[in-house]
């Protein structure tokens, strides 16, 4: 960076301009965006950006863009209907066996494509003690809930003390068998993954951490070290990425991302189709292209390095795999398409006597 890496998190347009990350000529437009959607660029993330590259895949994710002022006709402030599925504040409950718990709505950075962008922000969204007790009570009263997913905002923005209290309360609910935390902290503010924080994550129940990462460069040395600190505590790591035009919509970018994740001991898990959040049209990758990119990973990467292409059906109808199936019906039998595109009967054809296959 020409001006050196900023020492503090950049939270406004003048700060981004001064750091060389936004153009002064865009100031008025970007001020209008910042008045509507939260802005934060941590020093760790700013250090990954190349201000000389107008198409920088890191800057594209975090630096506001004038196009965010326009909400397209197909975009919606609550694209996957969290609100309609929220029985009490801080809970989203769509599947009988899993519930989301959102203890706060602050994040280390604010992604320009976030599906909760109308809700997340630095001021607000922290559940009060009473609200948290109500949310935990909702979970405790429903034996069908087997997994609690802490999300937000970013749960790892909580103090270790508060996080410990929430995890201890969940640990004490007998029917909750496993916990999951969705976070961008290891990438966006790896220094927050302290000894005290990883200690707070010690649970009796299995705790899985799903890390939001979209580009190989985000798996920086500091991020790798933070992830290693979680692994050292016995925490299994999954990734979730969003397929984003201008960030990772090429075979090479996706392959590099998946390889960087595997090398950091993170299982590439979900590659999300972008939700229809307001002002995000510039990131959209059409389904046809998304499926072609996803298909190209098969045969090119180890099996465990390939994420599932996943679509959260708009309106809160649930997540479904969006990739192509390699196996299709053919009358009574099936046809399997190999990684190179050739079709094969399944079960295999039975050789006639005396014939070799
Ligand atoms: C995404 C989501 C989940 C978790 O789904 P998985 O496929 O298990 O990751 C659970 N509840 C809600 C409301 C969700 O949006
Ligand atoms: S970290 Fe997650 S919740 Fe926060 S702005 Fe980014 S995508 Fe949204």
PDB file of C-alpha atoms in Angstrom, residues 24 49 57 124 129 146 157 160 177 203 231 251 298 304 323 336:
ATOM      1  CA  UNK A  24     -11.756  11.112  -3.850  1.00  0.00           C
ATOM      2  CA  UNK A  49      -5.309  -5.095  -0.807  1.00  0.00           C
ATOM      3  CA  UNK A  57     -10.426  -9.093  -5.332  1.00  0.00           C
ATOM      4  CA  UNK A 124     -26.602  -2.355  18.032  1.00  0.00           C
ATOM      5  CA  UNK A 129     -29.031 -10.286  29.260  1.00  0.00           C
ATOM      6  CA  UNK A 146     -29.786 -30.739  18.209  1.00  0.00           C
ATOM      7  CA  UNK A 157     -16.287 -10.338  18.281  1.00  0.00           C
ATOM      8  CA  UNK A 160     -14.013 -14.247  25.791  1.00  0.00           C
ATOM      9  CA  UNK A 177     -25.430 -32.179  20.799  1.00  0.00           C
ATOM     10  CA  UNK A 203     -16.829 -27.016  25.347  1.00  0.00           C
ATOM     11  CA  UNK A 231      -7.084 -26.482  15.444  1.00  0.00           C
ATOM     12  CA  UNK A 251     -11.459 -21.811 -12.125  1.00  0.00           C
ATOM     13  CA  UNK A 298     -14.112 -32.075 -10.021  1.00  0.00           C
ATOM     14  CA  UNK A 304     -12.327 -33.301   0.213  1.00  0.00           C
ATOM     15  CA  UNK A 323     -24.207 -28.133  -8.627  1.00  0.00           C
ATOM     16  CA  UNK A 336     -22.636 -41.638 -14.625  1.00  0.00           C
TER      17      UNK A 336
END
